Coordinates of C-alpha atoms in Angstrom, one line a residue:
X38 CA 26.0 17.9 16.5
X39 CA 25.6 16.8 12.9
X40 CA 25.5 13.1 12.3
X41 CA 25.9 11.5 8.9
X42 CA 23.4 8.8 7.8
X43 CA 24.9 5.5 6.9
X44 CA 24.6 5.4 3.1
X45 CA 24.3 2.1 1.2
X46 CA 23.9 1.1 -2.4
X47 CA 23.6 -2.5 -1.5
X48 CA 20.8 -4.3 -3.3
X49 CA 19.1 -6.5 -0.8
X50 CA 18.1 -10.1 -1.7
X51 CA 14.4 -10.3 -2.7
X52 CA 13.9 -13.4 -0.6
X53 CA 11.7 -16.3 -1.5
X54 CA 8.6 -15.7 -3.5
X55 CA 5.2 -17.2 -3.5
X56 CA 1.8 -16.5 -5.1
X57 CA -0.7 -14.5 -3.0
X58 CA -3.8 -16.4 -2.0
X59 CA -6.5 -14.4 -3.9
X60 CA -10.0 -16.0 -3.9
X61 CA -12.0 -16.1 -7.2
X62 CA -14.7 -13.7 -5.8
X63 CA -12.1 -11.2 -4.5
X64 CA -12.3 -7.7 -6.1
X65 CA -8.5 -8.1 -6.4
X66 CA -8.7 -11.4 -8.4
X67 CA -6.5 -11.5 -11.5
X68 CA -7.9 -11.3 -14.9
X69 CA -7.6 -14.4 -17.1
X70 CA -4.1 -14.6 -18.5
X71 CA -2.6 -12.2 -16.0
X72 CA 0.7 -13.2 -14.3
X73 CA 0.5 -14.3 -10.7
X74 CA 1.0 -11.8 -8.0
X75 CA 4.2 -12.5 -6.1
X76 CA 5.3 -11.4 -2.6
X77 CA 8.1 -12.2 -0.3
X78 CA 7.2 -14.8 2.4
X79 CA 6.9 -13.1 5.8
X80 CA 9.4 -14.2 8.4
X81 CA 7.0 -13.5 11.3
X82 CA 3.7 -14.6 12.7
X83 CA 2.7 -11.0 13.6
X84 CA 0.8 -9.3 10.8
X85 CA -0.1 -6.0 12.4
X86 CA -0.2 -3.1 9.9
X87 CA 1.1 -0.1 11.8
X88 CA 1.6 2.5 9.0
X89 CA 0.1 3.4 5.6
X90 CA 1.7 6.0 3.2
X91 CA 0.4 7.0 -0.3
X92 CA 3.1 8.2 -2.6
X93 CA 3.3 10.7 -5.4
X94 CA 2.8 8.0 -8.0
X95 CA -0.5 6.8 -6.5
X96 CA 0.9 3.7 -5.0
X97 CA 0.3 2.8 -1.3
X98 CA 3.2 1.7 1.0
X99 CA 2.2 -0.7 3.7
X100 CA 4.3 -0.9 6.9
X101 CA 3.7 -3.9 9.1
X102 CA 5.5 -6.2 11.5
X103 CA 5.8 -8.5 8.5
X104 CA 7.8 -6.0 6.5
X105 CA 7.3 -3.2 3.9
X106 CA 5.1 -3.7 0.9
X107 CA 4.1 -1.5 -2.0
X108 CA 0.7 -2.0 -3.5
X109 CA -1.6 -0.6 -6.2
X110 CA -4.5 0.8 -4.1
X111 CA -6.9 0.6 -7.1
X112 CA -6.5 -3.1 -7.6
X113 CA -4.8 -4.2 -4.4
X114 CA -2.0 -5.8 -6.4
X115 CA 1.3 -6.2 -4.5
X116 CA 3.9 -4.5 -6.6
X117 CA 6.9 -5.0 -4.4
X118 CA 8.2 -6.3 -1.1
X119 CA 11.2 -4.4 0.3
X120 CA 13.4 -6.5 2.5
X121 CA 14.1 -4.5 5.7
X122 CA 16.8 -4.7 8.3
X123 CA 14.0 -4.8 10.9
X124 CA 10.7 -6.6 10.6
X125 CA 9.1 -4.3 13.2
X126 CA 7.9 -1.2 11.3
X127 CA 6.0 1.6 13.1
X128 CA 5.9 4.7 10.9
X129 CA 6.2 5.9 7.3
X130 CA 6.7 9.3 5.6
X131 CA 7.4 10.5 2.1
X132 CA 9.8 13.4 1.6
X133 CA 9.6 16.1 -1.1
X134 CA 11.4 14.1 -3.8
X135 CA 9.3 11.0 -3.1
X136 CA 11.7 8.9 -1.0
X137 CA 10.0 6.7 1.6
X138 CA 11.3 6.9 5.1
X139 CA 10.6 4.0 7.4
X140 CA 10.6 4.2 11.2
X141 CA 11.4 0.8 12.8
X142 CA 12.2 -0.5 16.3
X143 CA 15.9 -0.7 15.0
X144 CA 16.3 2.8 13.6
X145 CA 15.4 4.9 10.6
X146 CA 15.6 3.6 7.0
X147 CA 15.3 5.5 3.6
X148 CA 14.0 3.7 0.5
X149 CA 14.3 4.9 -3.1
X150 CA 10.9 4.2 -4.7
X151 CA 12.5 4.0 -8.2
X152 CA 14.6 1.0 -7.3
X153 CA 12.9 -0.2 -4.1
X154 CA 16.3 -0.3 -2.5
X155 CA 17.4 1.0 0.9
X156 CA 19.8 3.9 0.4
X157 CA 20.3 5.1 4.0
X158 CA 20.1 4.0 7.6
X159 CA 20.5 6.0 10.8
X160 CA 21.7 4.5 14.1
X161 CA 22.4 7.7 16.1
X162 CA 18.9 8.7 17.2
X163 CA 18.0 9.2 20.9
X164 CA 16.5 5.8 20.6
X165 CA 16.3 3.3 17.8
X166 CA 12.6 2.8 18.4
X167 CA 11.1 5.3 15.8
X168 CA 7.4 5.8 16.6
X169 CA 6.4 8.7 14.3
X170 CA 7.6 10.5 11.2
X171 CA 6.6 13.8 9.6
X172 CA 8.0 16.1 6.8
X173 CA 7.6 19.8 7.7
X174 CA 6.8 22.8 5.5
X175 CA 10.5 23.3 4.8
X176 CA 11.1 19.7 3.8
X177 CA 12.9 18.6 6.9
X178 CA 12.1 15.2 8.3
X179 CA 11.1 14.9 12.0
X180 CA 11.5 11.5 13.7
X181 CA 9.8 10.8 17.0
X182 CA 11.3 8.2 19.2
X183 CA 10.4 6.8 22.6
X184 CA 13.2 9.0 24.1
X185 CA 12.9 12.3 22.2
X186 CA 12.6 14.0 18.8
X187 CA 15.1 14.7 16.0
X188 CA 15.2 16.8 12.8
X189 CA 16.9 15.4 9.7
X190 CA 17.9 16.8 6.4
X191 CA 16.6 14.2 3.9
X192 CA 18.7 15.4 1.0
X193 CA 22.0 15.8 2.8
X194 CA 21.5 12.7 5.0
X195 CA 22.3 14.7 8.2
X196 CA 20.8 14.6 11.6
X197 CA 20.4 18.4 12.2
X198 CA 19.2 18.7 15.8
X199 CA 17.8 16.8 18.7
X200 CA 15.0 18.0 21.0
X201 CA 16.5 17.5 24.5
X202 CA 14.2 16.8 27.5
X203 CA 11.0 16.6 25.5
X204 CA 8.1 17.1 27.9
X205 CA 6.3 13.7 28.0
X206 CA 9.5 12.0 26.7
X207 CA 8.0 9.8 24.0
X208 CA 7.1 11.4 20.6
X209 CA 4.2 9.0 19.8
X210 CA 2.5 11.2 17.1
X211 CA 3.3 14.2 15.0
X212 CA 1.2 16.8 13.1
X213 CA 1.5 20.3 11.6
X214 CA -1.2 22.8 12.4
X215 CA -2.6 25.4 9.9
X216 CA 0.4 27.7 10.6
X217 CA 2.9 24.9 10.0
X218 CA 3.7 24.7 13.7
X219 CA 4.9 21.2 14.8
X220 CA 2.8 19.5 17.5
X221 CA 4.0 16.3 19.3
X222 CA 1.8 13.8 21.0
X223 CA 3.6 12.5 24.1
X224 CA 3.0 10.4 27.2
X225 CA 1.7 13.5 29.0
X226 CA -0.3 15.3 26.3
X227 CA 0.6 17.7 23.5
X228 CA 3.8 19.8 23.0
X229 CA 4.3 22.6 20.4
X230 CA 7.9 22.7 19.0
X231 CA 9.6 25.7 17.5
X232 CA 10.9 24.1 14.3
X233 CA 13.6 26.8 13.9
X234 CA 15.1 26.4 17.4
X235 CA 13.9 22.9 18.2
X236 CA 12.7 24.1 21.6
X237 CA 9.3 23.4 23.2
X238 CA 7.0 26.4 23.1
X239 CA 3.7 25.4 24.7
X240 CA 2.0 22.4 26.3
X241 CA -1.5 21.1 26.5
X242 CA -1.6 18.6 29.4
X243 CA -4.1 16.9 31.7
X244 CA -5.9 15.4 28.7
X245 CA -8.5 12.6 29.4
X246 CA -6.7 9.3 28.7
X247 CA -3.3 10.7 29.3
X248 CA -0.9 9.6 26.6
X249 CA -1.6 10.8 23.0
X250 CA -1.7 7.9 20.6
X251 CA -2.9 9.7 17.4
X252 CA -2.8 13.3 16.1
X253 CA -4.5 14.7 13.0
X254 CA -5.2 18.2 11.7
X255 CA -8.9 18.7 10.9
X256 CA -10.3 20.7 7.9
X257 CA -11.3 23.6 10.2
X258 CA -7.8 23.9 11.7
X259 CA -8.3 22.0 15.0
X260 CA -6.1 19.1 16.2
X261 CA -7.9 15.8 16.7
X262 CA -6.3 13.9 19.4
X263 CA -6.7 10.2 20.2
X264 CA -5.9 8.8 23.7
X265 CA -6.6 5.5 25.5
X266 CA -10.0 6.7 26.6
X267 CA -11.0 9.7 24.4
X268 CA -11.2 11.5 21.1
X269 CA -10.4 15.1 21.8
X270 CA -10.5 18.4 19.9
X271 CA -7.7 20.9 20.6
X272 CA -7.5 24.5 19.4
X273 CA -3.8 24.9 18.4
X274 CA -4.0 28.7 18.3
X275 CA -5.1 29.0 21.9
X276 CA -3.4 25.7 22.9
X277 CA -6.7 24.7 24.7
X278 CA -8.8 21.6 24.8
X279 CA -12.1 22.5 23.1
X280 CA -14.2 19.3 23.6
X281 CA -14.3 15.6 24.0
X282 CA -16.3 13.7 21.4
X283 CA -19.1 12.0 23.4
X284 CA -19.6 9.1 21.1
X285 CA -16.0 8.1 21.5
X286 CA -15.7 8.3 25.3
X287 CA -14.1 5.3 26.9
X288 CA -12.8 4.1 23.6
X289 CA -9.1 3.5 23.0
X290 CA -8.4 5.6 19.9
X291 CA -5.4 4.4 17.9
X292 CA -5.7 6.3 14.6
X293 CA -7.7 9.2 13.1
X294 CA -7.9 10.5 9.5
X295 CA -10.3 12.7 7.5
X296 CA -11.7 11.6 4.1
X297 CA -12.2 14.0 1.1
X298 CA -15.8 14.5 2.1
X299 CA -14.8 15.9 5.5
X300 CA -15.8 12.8 7.5
X301 CA -13.6 11.6 10.3
X302 CA -12.6 7.9 10.5
X303 CA -11.6 6.8 14.0
X304 CA -9.7 3.6 14.5
X305 CA -10.0 2.1 18.0
X306 CA -9.2 -1.2 19.7
X307 CA -12.8 -2.2 19.2
X308 CA -13.4 -1.2 15.6
X309 CA -13.4 1.4 12.9
X310 CA -16.0 4.3 13.2
X311 CA -17.2 7.0 10.9
X312 CA -17.9 10.3 12.7
X313 CA -19.4 13.6 11.6
X314 CA -16.8 16.0 13.0
X315 CA -18.9 19.1 13.6
X316 CA -21.5 17.3 15.8
X317 CA -19.6 14.2 16.8
X318 CA -22.5 12.1 15.5
X319 CA -21.7 8.5 15.0
X320 CA -22.4 7.7 11.3
X321 CA -21.5 4.0 11.5
X322 CA -19.1 1.2 12.4
X323 CA -17.4 -0.8 9.7
X324 CA -17.9 -4.6 9.8
X325 CA -15.8 -7.5 8.4
X326 CA -12.3 -6.0 8.7
X327 CA -9.5 -8.5 9.4
X328 CA -9.5 -7.4 13.1
X329 CA -11.4 -4.9 15.3
X330 CA -8.1 -3.5 16.5
X331 CA -7.4 -0.6 14.1
X332 CA -3.8 0.7 13.9
X333 CA -3.5 2.9 10.8
X334 CA -5.7 4.5 8.2
X335 CA -5.3 5.9 4.6
X336 CA -8.6 7.4 3.3
X337 CA -8.9 8.8 -0.3
X338 CA -6.5 6.2 -1.6
X339 CA -7.6 4.2 -4.6
X340 CA -11.3 5.0 -4.1
X341 CA -11.2 3.1 -0.8
X342 CA -10.5 3.6 2.9
X343 CA -7.4 1.5 3.5
X344 CA -7.2 0.1 7.0
X345 CA -4.3 -1.4 9.0
X346 CA -5.3 -3.8 11.7
X347 CA -3.6 -6.1 14.2
X348 CA -4.3 -9.1 11.8
X349 CA -3.3 -7.5 8.5
X350 CA -4.5 -5.0 5.8
X351 CA -8.1 -4.3 5.0
X352 CA -10.1 -1.8 3.0
X353 CA -13.6 -0.2 3.2
X354 CA -15.8 0.0 0.2
X355 CA -17.1 3.5 -0.3
X356 CA -20.2 2.0 -2.0
X357 CA -21.3 -0.5 0.6
X358 CA -19.5 0.8 3.7
X359 CA -18.3 -2.8 4.5
X360 CA -14.8 -3.9 5.3
X361 CA -12.8 -6.5 3.4
X362 CA -9.5 -8.2 4.0
X363 CA -6.6 -7.7 1.5
X364 CA -6.1 -11.4 0.8
X365 CA -2.3 -11.2 0.3
X366 CA -1.4 -9.1 3.4
X367 CA -3.4 -10.7 6.3
X368 CA -2.9 -13.4 8.8
X369 CA -3.6 -16.9 7.7
X370 CA -6.1 -17.1 10.6
X371 CA -8.2 -14.5 8.8
X372 CA -8.0 -16.4 5.5
X373 CA -9.1 -19.6 7.2
X374 CA -12.0 -17.9 8.9
X375 CA -13.3 -16.5 5.5
X376 CA -13.1 -19.8 3.6

């Protein structure tokens, strides 16, 4: 059944504004004479950054439990705060024409980056708790919820189909393999979905750690899978588990992303690690991030590795390898500890 998105041209109130606390020695400090950086005051005490999405213009969108922000990843300058109907953001995606889709615990929201205004909302999903988002090779948007998976036409604003009885129920993570097949990380493992018929094709179960928490396609065509106790490599062609990365055993893997040099960055509940993917060799752990609980990653963005943590946004210097907090998008507790 087709379901029309609720369209809206309502311009939301920008909310109260205040200057960001940028220290004089911060690499994001303003040049003399520059106007102050302004941001909407958060309405929550939870600063976890759950999603990061670079856009076609080079900006970085930051989804957190304090709202949605747009920053310049080169300078760290906050360009915009978009007021959301929900403060609990979980996932971000950009469609083919550059619109930003936001998965929240209260449904799906579409933002026009030209105006930074919400232009659509969807309340007819299997569940309003949207955990994952992905745009497939045909331009359709897939939204994973804690009760199933749906496909949406971003241009027409239509919910096209729903995957009924998804094995593993919750679509925690989404990825396309090298043949543009859709893979879904669930509570029970991996499921391959036929994007034409929206039916499950194959499953990879009995994975160490059980529920899949992160899912990333590697440069050699394998799927890298993060669970509560393992980092795993799965061959999507054979639908088989290839290996478990020894250096990450017994670690709770929350996020995985590859940088332009082919290194794998692994975010866990106990820190951010850099891995050589062919051997699994541990190349290092990043110190000085806002928190050791890593929730989201965006490498190759503004000549930095951007990192979402449970206490706010941070970044890793590619020169020193050290972590830094983004002074405007972190918990006040982090700011107080650094003073």
